[in-house]
Coordinates of C-alpha atoms in Angstrom, one line a residue:
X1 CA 16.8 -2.3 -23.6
X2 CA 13.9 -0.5 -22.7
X3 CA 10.6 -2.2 -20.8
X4 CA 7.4 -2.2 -22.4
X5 CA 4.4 -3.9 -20.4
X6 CA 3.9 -6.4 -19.8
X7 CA 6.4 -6.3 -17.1
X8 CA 5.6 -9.3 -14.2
X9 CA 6.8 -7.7 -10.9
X10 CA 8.5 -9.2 -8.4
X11 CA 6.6 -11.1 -5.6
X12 CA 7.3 -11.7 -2.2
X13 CA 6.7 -15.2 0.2
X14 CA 5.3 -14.8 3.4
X15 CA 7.1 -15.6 6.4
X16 CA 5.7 -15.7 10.1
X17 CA 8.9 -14.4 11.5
X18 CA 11.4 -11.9 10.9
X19 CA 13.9 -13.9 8.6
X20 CA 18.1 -14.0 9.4
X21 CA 19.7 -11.2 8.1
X22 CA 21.4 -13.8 5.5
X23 CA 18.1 -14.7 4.0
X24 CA 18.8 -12.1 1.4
X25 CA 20.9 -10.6 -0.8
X26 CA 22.7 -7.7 1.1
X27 CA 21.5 -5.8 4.1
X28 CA 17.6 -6.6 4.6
X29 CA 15.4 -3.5 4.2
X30 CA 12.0 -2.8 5.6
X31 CA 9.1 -1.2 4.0
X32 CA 5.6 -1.0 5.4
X33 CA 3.4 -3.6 3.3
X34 CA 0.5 -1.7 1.7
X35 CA -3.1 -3.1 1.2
X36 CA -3.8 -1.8 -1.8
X37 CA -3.4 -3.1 -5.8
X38 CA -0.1 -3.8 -6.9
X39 CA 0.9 -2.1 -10.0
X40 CA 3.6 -0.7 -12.8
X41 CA 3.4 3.1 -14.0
X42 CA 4.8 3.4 -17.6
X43 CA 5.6 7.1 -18.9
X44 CA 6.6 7.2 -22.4
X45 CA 10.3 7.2 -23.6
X46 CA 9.8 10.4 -25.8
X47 CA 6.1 12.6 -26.2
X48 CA 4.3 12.2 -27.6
X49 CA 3.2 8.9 -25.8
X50 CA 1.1 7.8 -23.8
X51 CA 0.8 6.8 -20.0
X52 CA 0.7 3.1 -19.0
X53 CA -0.4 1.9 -15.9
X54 CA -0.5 -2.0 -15.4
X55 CA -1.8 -3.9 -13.3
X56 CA -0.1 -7.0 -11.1
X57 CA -1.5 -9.4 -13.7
X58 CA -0.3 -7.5 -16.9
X59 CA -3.4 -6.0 -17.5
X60 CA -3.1 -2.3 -18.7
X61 CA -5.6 -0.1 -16.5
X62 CA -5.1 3.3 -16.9
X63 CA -8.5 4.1 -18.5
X64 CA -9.8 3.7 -14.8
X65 CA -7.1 5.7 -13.2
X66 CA -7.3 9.0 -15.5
X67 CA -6.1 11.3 -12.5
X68 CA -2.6 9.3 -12.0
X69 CA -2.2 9.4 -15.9
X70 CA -2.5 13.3 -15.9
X71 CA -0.4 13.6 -12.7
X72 CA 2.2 11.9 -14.7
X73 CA 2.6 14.7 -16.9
X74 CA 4.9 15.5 -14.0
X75 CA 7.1 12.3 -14.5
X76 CA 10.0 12.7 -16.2
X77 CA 10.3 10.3 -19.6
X78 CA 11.1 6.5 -20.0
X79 CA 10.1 5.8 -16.1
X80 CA 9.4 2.8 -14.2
X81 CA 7.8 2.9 -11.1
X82 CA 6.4 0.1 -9.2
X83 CA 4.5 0.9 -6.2
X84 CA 1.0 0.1 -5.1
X85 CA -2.5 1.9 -5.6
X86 CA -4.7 3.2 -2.9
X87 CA -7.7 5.5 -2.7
X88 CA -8.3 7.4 1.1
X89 CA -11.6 7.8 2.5
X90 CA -11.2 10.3 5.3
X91 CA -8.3 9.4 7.2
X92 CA -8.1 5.7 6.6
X93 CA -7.6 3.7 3.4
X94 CA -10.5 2.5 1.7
X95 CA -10.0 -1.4 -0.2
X96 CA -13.6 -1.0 -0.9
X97 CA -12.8 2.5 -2.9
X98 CA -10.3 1.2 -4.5
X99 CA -12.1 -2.0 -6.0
X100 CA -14.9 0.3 -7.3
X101 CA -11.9 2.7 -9.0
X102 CA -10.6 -0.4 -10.2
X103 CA -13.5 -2.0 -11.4
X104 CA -15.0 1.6 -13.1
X105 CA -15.9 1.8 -16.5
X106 CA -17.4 4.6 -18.7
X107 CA -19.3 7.4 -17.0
X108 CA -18.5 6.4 -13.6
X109 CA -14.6 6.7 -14.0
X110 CA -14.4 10.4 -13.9
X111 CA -16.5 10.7 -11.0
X112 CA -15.1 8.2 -9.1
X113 CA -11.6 10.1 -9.8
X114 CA -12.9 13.4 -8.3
X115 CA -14.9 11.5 -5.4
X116 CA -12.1 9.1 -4.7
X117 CA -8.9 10.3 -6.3
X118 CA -6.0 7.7 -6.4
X119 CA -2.5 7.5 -4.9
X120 CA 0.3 6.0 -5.8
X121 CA 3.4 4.5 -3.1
X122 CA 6.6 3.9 -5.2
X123 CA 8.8 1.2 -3.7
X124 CA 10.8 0.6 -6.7
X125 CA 12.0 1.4 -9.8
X126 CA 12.4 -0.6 -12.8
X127 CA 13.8 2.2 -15.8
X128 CA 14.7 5.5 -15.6
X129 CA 15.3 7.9 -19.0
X130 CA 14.9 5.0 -20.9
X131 CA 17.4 2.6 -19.3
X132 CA 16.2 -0.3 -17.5
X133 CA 17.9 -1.3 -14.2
X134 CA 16.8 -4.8 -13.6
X135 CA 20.5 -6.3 -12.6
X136 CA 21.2 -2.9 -10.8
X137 CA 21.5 -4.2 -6.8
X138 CA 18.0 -2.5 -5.1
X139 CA 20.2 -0.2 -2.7
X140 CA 21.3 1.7 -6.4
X141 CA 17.7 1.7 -7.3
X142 CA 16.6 3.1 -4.3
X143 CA 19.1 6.0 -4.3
X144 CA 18.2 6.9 -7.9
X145 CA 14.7 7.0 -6.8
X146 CA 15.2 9.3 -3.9
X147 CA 17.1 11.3 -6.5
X148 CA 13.8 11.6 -9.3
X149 CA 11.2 12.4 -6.3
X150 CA 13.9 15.1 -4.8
X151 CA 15.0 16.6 -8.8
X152 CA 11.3 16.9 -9.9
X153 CA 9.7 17.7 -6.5
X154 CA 7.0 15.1 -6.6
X155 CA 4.3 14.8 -4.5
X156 CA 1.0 14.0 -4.1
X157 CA -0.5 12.0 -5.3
X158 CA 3.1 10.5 -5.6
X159 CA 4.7 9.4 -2.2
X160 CA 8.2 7.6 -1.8
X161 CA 7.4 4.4 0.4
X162 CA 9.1 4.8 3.4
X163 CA 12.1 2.4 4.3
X164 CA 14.4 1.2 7.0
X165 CA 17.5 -0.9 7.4
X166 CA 16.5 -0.5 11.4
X167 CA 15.5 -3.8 12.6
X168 CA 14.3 -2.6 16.3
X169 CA 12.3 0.3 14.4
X170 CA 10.5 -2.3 11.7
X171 CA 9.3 -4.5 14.2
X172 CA 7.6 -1.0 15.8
X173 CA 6.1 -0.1 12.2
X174 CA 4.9 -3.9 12.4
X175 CA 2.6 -3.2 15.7
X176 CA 2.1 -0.1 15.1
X177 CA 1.4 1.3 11.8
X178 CA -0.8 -1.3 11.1
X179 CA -3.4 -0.1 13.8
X180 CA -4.0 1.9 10.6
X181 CA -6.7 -0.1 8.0
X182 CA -5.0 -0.5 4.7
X183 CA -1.5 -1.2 6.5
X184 CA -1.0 -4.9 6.7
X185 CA 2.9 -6.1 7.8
X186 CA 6.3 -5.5 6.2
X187 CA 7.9 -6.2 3.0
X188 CA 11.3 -6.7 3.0
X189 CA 14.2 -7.0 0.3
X190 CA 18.4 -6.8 0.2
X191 CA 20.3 -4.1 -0.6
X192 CA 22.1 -6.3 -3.4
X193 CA 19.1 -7.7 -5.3
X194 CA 18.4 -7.5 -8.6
X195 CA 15.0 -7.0 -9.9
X196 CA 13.7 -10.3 -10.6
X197 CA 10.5 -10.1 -12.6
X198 CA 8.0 -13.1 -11.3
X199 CA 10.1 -14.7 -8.9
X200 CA 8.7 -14.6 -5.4
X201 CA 12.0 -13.2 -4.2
X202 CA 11.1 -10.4 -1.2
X203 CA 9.5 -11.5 2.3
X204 CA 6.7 -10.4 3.1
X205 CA 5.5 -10.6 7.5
X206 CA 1.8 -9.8 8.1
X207 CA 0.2 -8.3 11.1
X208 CA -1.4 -11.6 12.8
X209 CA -3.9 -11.6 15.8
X210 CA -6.4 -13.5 17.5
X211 CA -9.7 -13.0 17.9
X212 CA -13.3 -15.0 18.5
X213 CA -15.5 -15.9 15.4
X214 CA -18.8 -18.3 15.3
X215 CA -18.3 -21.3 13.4
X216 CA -21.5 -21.3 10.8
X217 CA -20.6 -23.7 8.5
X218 CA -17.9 -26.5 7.5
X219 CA -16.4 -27.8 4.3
X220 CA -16.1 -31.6 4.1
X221 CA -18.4 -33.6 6.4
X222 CA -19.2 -33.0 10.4
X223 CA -17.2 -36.3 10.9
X224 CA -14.2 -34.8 8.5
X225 CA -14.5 -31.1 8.5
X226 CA -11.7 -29.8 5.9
X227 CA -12.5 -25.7 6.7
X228 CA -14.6 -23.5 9.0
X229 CA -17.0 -20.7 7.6
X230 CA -16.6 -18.3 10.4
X231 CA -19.4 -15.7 11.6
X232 CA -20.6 -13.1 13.7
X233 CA -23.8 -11.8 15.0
X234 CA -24.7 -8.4 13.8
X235 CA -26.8 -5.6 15.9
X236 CA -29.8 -6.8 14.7
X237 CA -28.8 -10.2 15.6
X238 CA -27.9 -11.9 12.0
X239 CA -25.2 -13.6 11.9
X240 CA -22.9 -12.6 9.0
X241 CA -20.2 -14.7 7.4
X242 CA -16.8 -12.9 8.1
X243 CA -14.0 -15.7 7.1
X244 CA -13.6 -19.0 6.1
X245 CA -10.7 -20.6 7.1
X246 CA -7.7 -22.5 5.8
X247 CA -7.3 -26.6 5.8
X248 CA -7.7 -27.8 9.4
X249 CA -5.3 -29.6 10.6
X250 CA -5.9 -33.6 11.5
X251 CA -5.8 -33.2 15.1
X252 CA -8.3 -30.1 14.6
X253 CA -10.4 -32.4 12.7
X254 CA -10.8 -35.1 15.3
X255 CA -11.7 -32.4 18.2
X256 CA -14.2 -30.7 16.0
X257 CA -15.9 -33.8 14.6
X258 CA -16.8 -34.9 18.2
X259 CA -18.5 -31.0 18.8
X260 CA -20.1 -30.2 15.8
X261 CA -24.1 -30.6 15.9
X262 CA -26.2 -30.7 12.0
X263 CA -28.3 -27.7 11.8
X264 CA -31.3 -27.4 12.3
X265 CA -34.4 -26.1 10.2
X266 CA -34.4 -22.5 10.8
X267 CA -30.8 -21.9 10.5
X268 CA -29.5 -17.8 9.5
X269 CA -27.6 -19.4 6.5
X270 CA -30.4 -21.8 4.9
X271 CA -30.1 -21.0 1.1
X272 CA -27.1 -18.9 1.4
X273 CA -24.2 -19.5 -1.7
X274 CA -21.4 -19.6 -0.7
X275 CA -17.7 -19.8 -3.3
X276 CA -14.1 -20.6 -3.2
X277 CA -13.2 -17.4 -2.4
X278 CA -14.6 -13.7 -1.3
X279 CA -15.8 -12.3 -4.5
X280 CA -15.2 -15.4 -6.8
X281 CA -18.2 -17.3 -8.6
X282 CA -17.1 -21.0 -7.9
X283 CA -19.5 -22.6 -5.9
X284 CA -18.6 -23.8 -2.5
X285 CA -20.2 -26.7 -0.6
X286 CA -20.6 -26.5 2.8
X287 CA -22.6 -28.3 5.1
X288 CA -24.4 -26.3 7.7
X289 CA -24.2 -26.6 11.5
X290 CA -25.5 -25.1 14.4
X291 CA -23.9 -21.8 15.4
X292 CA -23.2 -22.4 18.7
X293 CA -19.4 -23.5 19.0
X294 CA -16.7 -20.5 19.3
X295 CA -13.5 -20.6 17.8
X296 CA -10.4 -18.9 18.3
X297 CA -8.9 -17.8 15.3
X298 CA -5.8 -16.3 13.4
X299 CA -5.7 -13.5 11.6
X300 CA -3.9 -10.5 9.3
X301 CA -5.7 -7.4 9.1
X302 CA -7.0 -7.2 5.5
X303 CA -11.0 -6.2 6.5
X304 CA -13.3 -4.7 4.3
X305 CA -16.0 -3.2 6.5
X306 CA -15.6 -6.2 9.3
X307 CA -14.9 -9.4 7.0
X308 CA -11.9 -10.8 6.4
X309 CA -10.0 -11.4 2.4
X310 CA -7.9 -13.7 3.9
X311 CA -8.2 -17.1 5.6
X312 CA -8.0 -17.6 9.1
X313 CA -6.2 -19.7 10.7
X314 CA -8.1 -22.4 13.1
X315 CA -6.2 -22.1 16.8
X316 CA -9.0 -24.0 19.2
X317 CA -12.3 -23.8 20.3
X318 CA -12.9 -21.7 22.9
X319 CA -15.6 -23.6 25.4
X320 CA -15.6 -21.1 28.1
X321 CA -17.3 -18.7 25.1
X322 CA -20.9 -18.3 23.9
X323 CA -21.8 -16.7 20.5
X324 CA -23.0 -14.1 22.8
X325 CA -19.9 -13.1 24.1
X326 CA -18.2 -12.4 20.2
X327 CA -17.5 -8.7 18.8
X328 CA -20.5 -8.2 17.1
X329 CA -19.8 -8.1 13.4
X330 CA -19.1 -4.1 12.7
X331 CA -20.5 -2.4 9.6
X332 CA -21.2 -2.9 6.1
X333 CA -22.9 -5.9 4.2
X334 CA -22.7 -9.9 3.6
X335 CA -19.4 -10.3 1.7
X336 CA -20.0 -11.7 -2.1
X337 CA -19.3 -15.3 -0.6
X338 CA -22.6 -15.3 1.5

């Protein structure tokens, strides 16, 4: 049978903690965990045909991404290759480039290509000359992948994902390798899966640490907070909104109801919109307080110029901190939520 896209890829859970060895099929398998958009690359089964990229969500993209579809001229025919997008800025990955690549249309795309070319990690492989290996176990995909990149000497902007069955040395690539922006944990997956499109069958362990943020604003009520909208003070002394964070939990709730203080006029935040989400358009309501409580908080290290994508996780309040003594928030605008 040969795959035509829509193809849904398969997903990984997150996990805190390096899972038992048992928890998959197989020996488990490390691969660094790449911040970047997920997608398929589609070469045709015979020319001529064209060159199919799509993204996580089935959309087909590849009118955005016209270097990768004329670096595929060097793919051989009826591939496969799942992997993730990025886009460099110097020596560190940019999210920010990538959103703008991903989001081009018209004139813009070829400029962005040669300003901001693309690159493309392969982690898997889903068909190769036409046959599809879904049921093939992952350790069989993997060699045959090693085996195209090797035969047809690709490179950039091609790269193999790297990949361990080292345990000691994956836990190093989790401390280490994501000191670099656009590396967030590891992925991991058994050497006797199957492809299973959709199902959320890999793990997936992100980077966490703590750090200090100003709480600017709740969800809920000050008597029943439900979420913290987290700042920091910038250079010139605005505080920006750098997270929100996830449900608090009921004991969080009753600490935090007998701390918070209602804003007053004058606050950094007075006609600010806030939404669901970084970058969505649903409107959030939030009731404002004074910025004067710290909070210690969790967090992965998905930042787009010193704001985080994800929530953070509420740990405590730190009371022997004043606003004054947080980071100050690093470069780069208000995210779309504020």
């Amino acid at each position: 049978m040969v795959l035509q896209p829509p193809v849904e890829p398969m997903l990984a859970q997150a996990r805190d903690q390096m899972p038992p060895p048992s928890a998959l099929p197989g020996e488990p398998l490390f691969q660094p965990k790449w911040d970047g958009f997920r997608a398929l690359v589609f070469t045709p089964c015979s020319a001529p045909g064209p060159v199919l990229i799509q993204s996580r969500r089935g959309t087909l993209i590849q009118a955005r991404f016209p270097d990768l579809v004329h670096a595929a001229a060097e793919l051989p025919k009826g591939l496969i290759l799942d992997g993730e997008l990025l886009v460099w800025a110097g020596e560190h990955l940019s999210f920010e480039a990538l959103q703008r690549r991903a989001a081009s249309h018209g004139r813009p795309v070829a400029r962005l290509a040669e300003q901001t070319p693309a690159h493309f990690v392969v982690f898997d492989v889903l068909q190769i000359d036409g046959h599809e290996s879904l049921r093939t176990p992952y350790a069989q995909r993997r060699a045959r992948l090693e085996t195209v990149f090797a035969k047809h000497h690709l490179a950039d902007p091609w790269t193999l994902c790297p990949e361990t069955g080292d345990v000691i040395l994956a836990r190093e690539w989790l401390m280490s390798w994501t000191e670099v922006p656009g590396i967030e944990g590891l992925i991991i997956r058994g050497s006797q899966q199957r492809y299973l499109s959709g199902a959320r069958a890999l793990i997936k362990i992100r980077r966490r640490d703590t750090t200090e943020c100003i709480i600017g604003a709740v969800t809920g009520t000050l008597r029943r907070p439900q979420s913290l909208v987290l700042g920091r003070y910038d250079r010139g002394g605005i505080l920006r909104a750098v997270a929100r964070s996830t449900q608090l939990q009921p004991r969080h709730v009753w600490h935090l109801a007998d701390q918070l203080t209602a804003a007053k006029r004058g606050h950094p935040w007075e006609g600010v919109r806030f939404t669901t989400t970084w970058g969505s358009r649903t409107p959030l309501e939030v009731v404002l307080v004074e910025p004067e409580l710290v909070a210690e908080v969790d967090v992965d290290t998905a930042q787009d110029r010193g704001v985080w994508r994800h929530p953070a996780r509420y740990v405590r309040l730190r009371e022997d901190m004043a606003p004054g003594d947080v980071v100050a928030f690093g470069q780069g605008a208000v995210p779309a939520a504020g």
